[in-house]
Short mmCIF file of N, CA and C in Angstrom, two decimals:
data_model
loop_
_atom_site.label_atom_id
_atom_site.label_comp_id
_atom_site.label_asym_id
_atom_site.label_seq_id
_atom_site.Cartn_x
_atom_site.Cartn_y
_atom_site.Cartn_z
N MET A 1 0.84 -1.17 0.00
CA MET A 1 0.00 0.00 0.00
C MET A 1 0.89 1.24 0.00
N SER A 2 0.62 2.19 -0.87
CA SER A 2 1.44 3.41 -0.91
C SER A 2 0.63 4.59 -0.40
N ALA A 3 1.34 5.44 0.28
CA ALA A 3 0.69 6.65 0.82
C ALA A 3 0.81 7.75 -0.22
N LEU A 4 -0.27 8.42 -0.47
CA LEU A 4 -0.25 9.54 -1.40
C LEU A 4 0.19 10.79 -0.66
N ALA A 5 1.14 11.49 -1.25
CA ALA A 5 1.61 12.74 -0.64
C ALA A 5 0.57 13.83 -0.91
N ALA A 6 0.22 14.52 0.13
CA ALA A 6 -0.75 15.61 -0.01
C ALA A 6 -0.10 16.78 -0.72
N GLU A 7 -0.81 17.32 -1.69
CA GLU A 7 -0.32 18.50 -2.38
C GLU A 7 -0.47 19.70 -1.47
N PRO A 8 0.53 20.57 -1.42
CA PRO A 8 0.38 21.75 -0.57
C PRO A 8 -0.74 22.64 -1.09
N ALA A 9 -1.49 23.20 -0.17
CA ALA A 9 -2.58 24.10 -0.55
C ALA A 9 -1.99 25.36 -1.16
N PRO A 10 -2.63 25.90 -2.21
CA PRO A 10 -2.11 27.13 -2.79
C PRO A 10 -2.20 28.28 -1.78
N ILE A 11 -1.26 29.19 -1.89
CA ILE A 11 -1.25 30.34 -0.99
C ILE A 11 -2.32 31.31 -1.48
N ALA A 12 -3.18 31.72 -0.56
CA ALA A 12 -4.26 32.65 -0.90
C ALA A 12 -3.85 34.05 -0.47
N TRP A 13 -3.80 34.97 -1.42
CA TRP A 13 -3.49 36.37 -1.16
C TRP A 13 -4.72 37.20 -1.44
N ARG A 14 -4.77 38.37 -0.79
CA ARG A 14 -5.84 39.32 -1.08
C ARG A 14 -5.27 40.74 -0.96
N ILE A 15 -5.93 41.65 -1.66
CA ILE A 15 -5.65 43.08 -1.55
C ILE A 15 -6.87 43.71 -0.88
N ASP A 16 -6.64 44.43 0.22
CA ASP A 16 -7.73 45.15 0.89
C ASP A 16 -7.71 46.59 0.43
N LEU A 17 -8.85 47.04 -0.07
CA LEU A 17 -9.06 48.41 -0.53
C LEU A 17 -10.15 49.01 0.33
N PRO A 18 -10.33 50.31 0.28
CA PRO A 18 -11.44 50.91 1.03
C PRO A 18 -12.77 50.29 0.59
N GLY A 19 -13.45 49.64 1.51
CA GLY A 19 -14.77 49.09 1.23
C GLY A 19 -14.82 47.72 0.63
N ARG A 20 -13.70 47.14 0.24
CA ARG A 20 -13.74 45.79 -0.32
C ARG A 20 -12.38 45.11 -0.27
N SER A 21 -12.44 43.81 -0.51
CA SER A 21 -11.26 42.97 -0.50
C SER A 21 -11.27 42.17 -1.81
N VAL A 22 -10.12 42.04 -2.47
CA VAL A 22 -10.04 41.37 -3.76
C VAL A 22 -9.06 40.21 -3.67
N ALA A 23 -9.53 39.02 -4.09
CA ALA A 23 -8.67 37.84 -4.12
C ALA A 23 -7.65 37.99 -5.24
N LEU A 24 -6.43 37.60 -4.97
CA LEU A 24 -5.39 37.57 -5.99
C LEU A 24 -5.12 36.12 -6.34
N VAL A 25 -5.22 35.81 -7.61
CA VAL A 25 -4.97 34.45 -8.07
C VAL A 25 -3.70 34.46 -8.92
N GLU A 26 -3.19 33.28 -9.19
CA GLU A 26 -2.00 33.15 -10.03
C GLU A 26 -2.26 33.87 -11.35
N GLY A 27 -1.36 34.76 -11.73
CA GLY A 27 -1.52 35.54 -12.96
C GLY A 27 -1.34 37.02 -12.67
N GLU A 28 -1.92 37.85 -13.54
CA GLU A 28 -1.73 39.30 -13.44
C GLU A 28 -3.07 40.01 -13.38
N ILE A 29 -3.07 41.17 -12.72
CA ILE A 29 -4.25 42.03 -12.66
C ILE A 29 -3.76 43.48 -12.73
N THR A 30 -4.44 44.28 -13.55
CA THR A 30 -4.06 45.69 -13.68
C THR A 30 -4.89 46.55 -12.75
N LEU A 31 -4.31 47.69 -12.38
CA LEU A 31 -4.98 48.68 -11.53
C LEU A 31 -4.94 50.02 -12.26
N GLY A 32 -6.04 50.74 -12.26
CA GLY A 32 -6.07 52.05 -12.88
C GLY A 32 -7.48 52.58 -13.00
N ARG A 33 -7.62 53.72 -13.69
CA ARG A 33 -8.93 54.36 -13.87
C ARG A 33 -9.78 53.69 -14.94
N SER A 34 -9.16 53.02 -15.89
CA SER A 34 -9.88 52.43 -17.01
C SER A 34 -10.81 51.31 -16.56
N ARG A 35 -11.99 51.27 -17.17
CA ARG A 35 -12.95 50.20 -16.87
C ARG A 35 -12.40 48.83 -17.28
N GLY A 36 -11.38 48.82 -18.11
CA GLY A 36 -10.77 47.56 -18.54
C GLY A 36 -9.79 46.98 -17.53
N CYS A 37 -9.48 47.71 -16.47
CA CYS A 37 -8.56 47.21 -15.45
C CYS A 37 -9.27 46.21 -14.54
N GLY A 38 -8.51 45.29 -13.99
CA GLY A 38 -9.05 44.31 -13.07
C GLY A 38 -9.50 44.94 -11.77
N ILE A 39 -8.79 45.97 -11.32
CA ILE A 39 -9.18 46.75 -10.15
C ILE A 39 -9.26 48.21 -10.60
N VAL A 40 -10.48 48.74 -10.62
CA VAL A 40 -10.70 50.12 -11.07
C VAL A 40 -10.63 51.04 -9.87
N LEU A 41 -9.80 52.09 -9.99
CA LEU A 41 -9.61 53.07 -8.93
C LEU A 41 -10.04 54.44 -9.47
N ALA A 42 -11.13 54.97 -8.97
CA ALA A 42 -11.69 56.22 -9.48
C ALA A 42 -11.00 57.41 -8.81
N ASP A 43 -9.96 57.90 -9.45
CA ASP A 43 -9.19 59.02 -8.92
C ASP A 43 -8.47 59.68 -10.09
N PRO A 44 -8.63 60.99 -10.29
CA PRO A 44 -7.97 61.66 -11.41
C PRO A 44 -6.45 61.66 -11.33
N CYS A 45 -5.88 61.38 -10.15
CA CYS A 45 -4.42 61.32 -10.00
C CYS A 45 -3.85 59.99 -10.49
N ILE A 46 -4.72 59.06 -10.84
CA ILE A 46 -4.29 57.72 -11.24
C ILE A 46 -4.38 57.60 -12.75
N SER A 47 -3.36 56.99 -13.35
CA SER A 47 -3.35 56.78 -14.80
C SER A 47 -4.41 55.75 -15.20
N ARG A 48 -4.77 55.77 -16.46
CA ARG A 48 -5.80 54.83 -16.94
C ARG A 48 -5.40 53.39 -16.64
N VAL A 49 -4.17 53.03 -16.96
CA VAL A 49 -3.61 51.72 -16.59
C VAL A 49 -2.34 52.05 -15.83
N HIS A 50 -2.42 52.05 -14.52
CA HIS A 50 -1.41 52.63 -13.64
C HIS A 50 -0.36 51.61 -13.17
N ALA A 51 -0.82 50.44 -12.72
CA ALA A 51 0.10 49.46 -12.14
C ALA A 51 -0.39 48.05 -12.43
N LEU A 52 0.49 47.10 -12.16
CA LEU A 52 0.19 45.70 -12.39
C LEU A 52 0.58 44.92 -11.14
N ILE A 53 -0.28 44.01 -10.71
CA ILE A 53 0.06 43.09 -9.63
C ILE A 53 0.10 41.69 -10.24
N ALA A 54 1.18 40.96 -9.98
CA ALA A 54 1.34 39.62 -10.52
C ALA A 54 1.55 38.65 -9.37
N VAL A 55 0.91 37.47 -9.48
CA VAL A 55 1.14 36.38 -8.53
C VAL A 55 1.78 35.25 -9.33
N ARG A 56 2.99 34.88 -8.92
CA ARG A 56 3.73 33.81 -9.58
C ARG A 56 4.30 32.87 -8.53
N SER A 57 3.94 31.62 -8.62
CA SER A 57 4.43 30.59 -7.69
C SER A 57 4.21 31.00 -6.24
N GLY A 58 3.05 31.61 -5.96
CA GLY A 58 2.70 31.97 -4.60
C GLY A 58 3.35 33.26 -4.10
N ARG A 59 4.13 33.92 -4.93
CA ARG A 59 4.76 35.19 -4.55
C ARG A 59 4.06 36.32 -5.29
N VAL A 60 4.03 37.51 -4.67
CA VAL A 60 3.29 38.65 -5.23
C VAL A 60 4.26 39.77 -5.60
N TYR A 61 4.04 40.36 -6.76
CA TYR A 61 4.89 41.43 -7.27
C TYR A 61 4.01 42.59 -7.73
N VAL A 62 4.52 43.81 -7.60
CA VAL A 62 3.83 44.99 -8.10
C VAL A 62 4.79 45.71 -9.03
N GLN A 63 4.22 46.32 -10.08
CA GLN A 63 5.02 47.06 -11.05
C GLN A 63 4.26 48.31 -11.47
N ASP A 64 4.94 49.44 -11.46
CA ASP A 64 4.37 50.68 -11.98
C ASP A 64 4.45 50.62 -13.50
N LEU A 65 3.38 50.98 -14.18
CA LEU A 65 3.34 50.90 -15.64
C LEU A 65 3.55 52.28 -16.28
N ARG A 66 4.64 52.91 -15.88
CA ARG A 66 5.03 54.23 -16.40
C ARG A 66 3.95 55.27 -16.16
N SER A 67 3.36 55.20 -14.96
CA SER A 67 2.31 56.16 -14.60
C SER A 67 2.92 57.55 -14.38
N SER A 68 2.06 58.55 -14.47
CA SER A 68 2.53 59.93 -14.26
C SER A 68 2.94 60.19 -12.82
N ASN A 69 2.17 59.67 -11.86
CA ASN A 69 2.37 60.01 -10.45
C ASN A 69 3.02 58.92 -9.62
N GLY A 70 3.33 57.80 -10.21
CA GLY A 70 4.07 56.76 -9.53
C GLY A 70 3.24 55.82 -8.66
N THR A 71 3.88 54.73 -8.27
CA THR A 71 3.34 53.73 -7.38
C THR A 71 4.32 53.61 -6.22
N PHE A 72 3.79 53.54 -4.99
CA PHE A 72 4.62 53.51 -3.80
C PHE A 72 4.35 52.25 -3.00
N VAL A 73 5.41 51.65 -2.45
CA VAL A 73 5.28 50.52 -1.54
C VAL A 73 5.87 50.96 -0.21
N ASP A 74 5.04 50.94 0.81
CA ASP A 74 5.45 51.39 2.15
C ASP A 74 6.14 52.75 2.12
N GLY A 75 5.59 53.66 1.30
CA GLY A 75 6.07 55.04 1.25
C GLY A 75 7.23 55.29 0.30
N GLU A 76 7.76 54.25 -0.33
CA GLU A 76 8.89 54.41 -1.26
C GLU A 76 8.42 54.21 -2.69
N ARG A 77 8.76 55.18 -3.55
CA ARG A 77 8.38 55.05 -4.96
C ARG A 77 9.15 53.88 -5.58
N ILE A 78 8.45 53.06 -6.36
CA ILE A 78 9.10 51.91 -6.95
C ILE A 78 9.46 52.19 -8.40
N ALA A 79 10.49 51.50 -8.85
CA ALA A 79 10.90 51.54 -10.25
C ALA A 79 11.02 50.08 -10.68
N GLY A 80 10.35 49.72 -11.73
CA GLY A 80 10.37 48.33 -12.16
C GLY A 80 9.47 47.48 -11.28
N GLU A 81 9.71 46.19 -11.32
CA GLU A 81 8.91 45.24 -10.55
C GLU A 81 9.51 45.06 -9.16
N GLN A 82 8.63 44.97 -8.15
CA GLN A 82 9.10 44.77 -6.77
C GLN A 82 8.22 43.72 -6.10
N GLU A 83 8.88 42.79 -5.41
CA GLU A 83 8.13 41.80 -4.65
C GLU A 83 7.51 42.46 -3.43
N ILE A 84 6.27 42.09 -3.11
CA ILE A 84 5.61 42.61 -1.93
C ILE A 84 5.19 41.43 -1.06
N THR A 85 5.07 41.69 0.23
CA THR A 85 4.77 40.62 1.18
C THR A 85 3.66 41.05 2.14
N GLU A 86 3.27 40.13 2.99
CA GLU A 86 2.21 40.33 3.98
C GLU A 86 2.33 41.70 4.65
N GLY A 87 1.24 42.45 4.63
CA GLY A 87 1.18 43.73 5.33
C GLY A 87 1.73 44.92 4.57
N ASP A 88 2.32 44.72 3.39
CA ASP A 88 2.84 45.85 2.62
C ASP A 88 1.69 46.74 2.16
N ARG A 89 1.96 48.05 2.14
CA ARG A 89 0.97 49.05 1.73
C ARG A 89 1.39 49.59 0.35
N ILE A 90 0.48 49.45 -0.60
CA ILE A 90 0.69 49.97 -1.94
C ILE A 90 -0.12 51.25 -2.05
N SER A 91 0.54 52.36 -2.36
CA SER A 91 -0.15 53.65 -2.48
C SER A 91 -0.17 54.06 -3.94
N ILE A 92 -1.38 54.30 -4.44
CA ILE A 92 -1.60 54.72 -5.82
C ILE A 92 -2.60 55.86 -5.76
N GLY A 93 -2.18 57.06 -6.15
CA GLY A 93 -3.07 58.21 -6.07
C GLY A 93 -3.57 58.37 -4.65
N ASN A 94 -4.89 58.48 -4.49
CA ASN A 94 -5.50 58.65 -3.17
C ASN A 94 -5.87 57.33 -2.51
N TYR A 95 -5.37 56.24 -3.01
CA TYR A 95 -5.69 54.91 -2.48
C TYR A 95 -4.49 54.29 -1.78
N ASP A 96 -4.77 53.65 -0.66
CA ASP A 96 -3.79 52.80 0.02
C ASP A 96 -4.37 51.40 0.01
N LEU A 97 -3.65 50.46 -0.57
CA LEU A 97 -4.08 49.07 -0.67
C LEU A 97 -3.16 48.24 0.21
N LEU A 98 -3.71 47.28 0.94
CA LEU A 98 -2.91 46.44 1.83
C LEU A 98 -2.91 45.00 1.32
N LEU A 99 -1.71 44.39 1.29
CA LEU A 99 -1.58 42.99 0.89
C LEU A 99 -1.64 42.11 2.13
N HIS A 100 -2.50 41.08 2.06
CA HIS A 100 -2.63 40.15 3.18
C HIS A 100 -2.72 38.72 2.69
N LEU A 101 -2.28 37.80 3.52
CA LEU A 101 -2.50 36.38 3.28
C LEU A 101 -3.93 36.06 3.66
N GLY A 102 -4.57 35.22 2.90
CA GLY A 102 -5.91 34.79 3.24
C GLY A 102 -6.91 35.15 2.19
N PRO A 103 -8.08 34.52 2.27
CA PRO A 103 -9.14 34.79 1.29
C PRO A 103 -9.75 36.17 1.50
N PRO A 104 -10.48 36.68 0.51
CA PRO A 104 -11.13 37.99 0.65
C PRO A 104 -12.09 37.99 1.84
N ILE A 105 -12.25 39.15 2.43
CA ILE A 105 -13.15 39.32 3.57
C ILE A 105 -14.11 40.46 3.27
N ASP A 106 -15.22 40.48 3.98
CA ASP A 106 -16.16 41.60 3.86
C ASP A 106 -15.63 42.75 4.69
N LEU A 107 -15.50 43.91 4.07
CA LEU A 107 -15.01 45.10 4.75
C LEU A 107 -16.13 46.12 4.84
N PRO A 108 -16.20 46.87 5.95
CA PRO A 108 -17.23 47.91 6.04
C PRO A 108 -16.97 48.98 5.00
N ALA A 109 -18.03 49.44 4.36
CA ALA A 109 -17.88 50.45 3.31
C ALA A 109 -17.48 51.79 3.89
N GLY A 110 -18.04 52.16 5.05
CA GLY A 110 -17.70 53.45 5.64
C GLY A 110 -18.16 54.60 4.78
N ASP A 111 -17.79 55.80 5.16
CA ASP A 111 -18.15 56.99 4.42
C ASP A 111 -17.02 57.31 3.46
N SER A 112 -17.24 57.10 2.18
CA SER A 112 -16.17 57.27 1.20
C SER A 112 -16.01 58.71 0.75
N GLY A 113 -17.04 59.53 0.91
CA GLY A 113 -16.96 60.91 0.41
C GLY A 113 -17.09 60.98 -1.10
N VAL A 114 -17.47 59.87 -1.75
CA VAL A 114 -17.60 59.83 -3.20
C VAL A 114 -19.06 59.60 -3.55
N ASP A 115 -19.58 60.39 -4.48
CA ASP A 115 -20.94 60.20 -4.95
C ASP A 115 -20.95 58.98 -5.87
N PRO A 116 -21.71 57.92 -5.54
CA PRO A 116 -21.71 56.71 -6.37
C PRO A 116 -22.07 56.97 -7.82
N GLU A 117 -22.83 58.02 -8.11
CA GLU A 117 -23.20 58.33 -9.49
C GLU A 117 -22.00 58.81 -10.30
N ASP A 118 -20.97 59.34 -9.62
CA ASP A 118 -19.80 59.86 -10.31
C ASP A 118 -18.68 58.84 -10.46
N VAL A 119 -18.88 57.63 -9.97
CA VAL A 119 -17.82 56.62 -9.97
C VAL A 119 -18.08 55.62 -11.08
N GLU A 120 -16.99 55.21 -11.78
CA GLU A 120 -17.12 54.22 -12.83
C GLU A 120 -17.63 52.90 -12.27
N VAL A 121 -18.29 52.13 -13.11
CA VAL A 121 -18.76 50.81 -12.70
C VAL A 121 -17.58 49.98 -12.24
N GLY A 122 -17.71 49.33 -11.09
CA GLY A 122 -16.65 48.48 -10.55
C GLY A 122 -15.58 49.24 -9.80
N ALA A 123 -15.70 50.55 -9.71
CA ALA A 123 -14.67 51.34 -9.06
C ALA A 123 -14.72 51.16 -7.55
N THR A 124 -13.57 51.31 -6.93
CA THR A 124 -13.49 51.23 -5.49
C THR A 124 -13.80 52.59 -4.89
N ARG A 125 -13.95 52.63 -3.58
CA ARG A 125 -14.25 53.88 -2.91
C ARG A 125 -12.98 54.67 -2.66
N GLU A 126 -13.10 55.98 -2.75
CA GLU A 126 -11.96 56.87 -2.56
C GLU A 126 -11.57 56.90 -1.09
N MET A 127 -10.26 56.94 -0.84
CA MET A 127 -9.75 56.99 0.53
C MET A 127 -9.99 58.35 1.15
N ASP A 128 -10.04 58.38 2.46
CA ASP A 128 -10.07 59.62 3.21
C ASP A 128 -8.80 60.39 2.89
N SER A 129 -8.92 61.62 2.48
CA SER A 129 -7.75 62.38 2.03
C SER A 129 -6.70 62.57 3.12
N GLU A 130 -7.07 62.49 4.38
CA GLU A 130 -6.08 62.64 5.45
C GLU A 130 -5.07 61.52 5.47
N SER A 131 -5.44 60.32 5.03
CA SER A 131 -4.53 59.19 5.08
C SER A 131 -3.84 58.93 3.74
N SER A 132 -4.04 59.77 2.79
CA SER A 132 -3.49 59.55 1.46
C SER A 132 -2.06 60.08 1.35
N LEU A 133 -1.18 59.20 0.91
CA LEU A 133 0.21 59.59 0.69
C LEU A 133 0.29 60.69 -0.37
N TRP A 134 -0.53 60.57 -1.41
CA TRP A 134 -0.49 61.55 -2.49
C TRP A 134 -0.81 62.94 -1.96
N LYS A 135 -1.84 63.07 -1.13
CA LYS A 135 -2.19 64.38 -0.57
C LYS A 135 -1.06 64.93 0.28
N LYS A 136 -0.38 64.05 1.03
CA LYS A 136 0.74 64.49 1.87
C LYS A 136 1.90 64.99 1.00
N VAL A 137 2.21 64.23 -0.07
CA VAL A 137 3.32 64.61 -0.94
C VAL A 137 3.02 65.93 -1.64
N THR A 138 1.83 66.05 -2.22
CA THR A 138 1.52 67.29 -2.93
C THR A 138 1.43 68.46 -1.96
N GLY A 139 0.97 68.22 -0.75
CA GLY A 139 0.92 69.28 0.25
C GLY A 139 2.31 69.80 0.58
N LEU A 140 3.29 68.87 0.65
CA LEU A 140 4.67 69.27 0.93
C LEU A 140 5.26 70.05 -0.24
N LEU A 141 4.95 69.59 -1.46
CA LEU A 141 5.50 70.25 -2.64
C LEU A 141 4.90 71.63 -2.86
N LEU A 142 3.60 71.75 -2.59
CA LEU A 142 2.92 73.02 -2.81
C LEU A 142 3.04 73.95 -1.62
N GLY A 143 3.41 73.34 -0.48
CA GLY A 143 3.62 73.92 0.80
C GLY A 143 3.30 75.28 1.10
#
């Protein structure tokens, strides 16, 4: 009698955004203002196709796609592709996204300050401007 070796369970990743959580599966997903992106972010500071998140062999990577305003991981602007891990914060425009291990969860919507009629279909809720890295950076520059 032979024992069958159990296959390791795939690693489940998710991105938490304001008001929702998105499962990340093996492959790529784009982030940006365009309705064609996998994760739509309704913010004029964000490029139409701003960034890419890739999951390969259970590891997660983020890449800025030559956006005008950049993509930041834990407050540092990235160039090229960068691996991200549990708890990393990805800042794009007025959005802060958190990477976590585990399946998607229900998140409270809260007060987004965005009129749902003005948001593209599938768009996420806008972050509170006080916690936005972009607002802090532009505030310092315009000072």
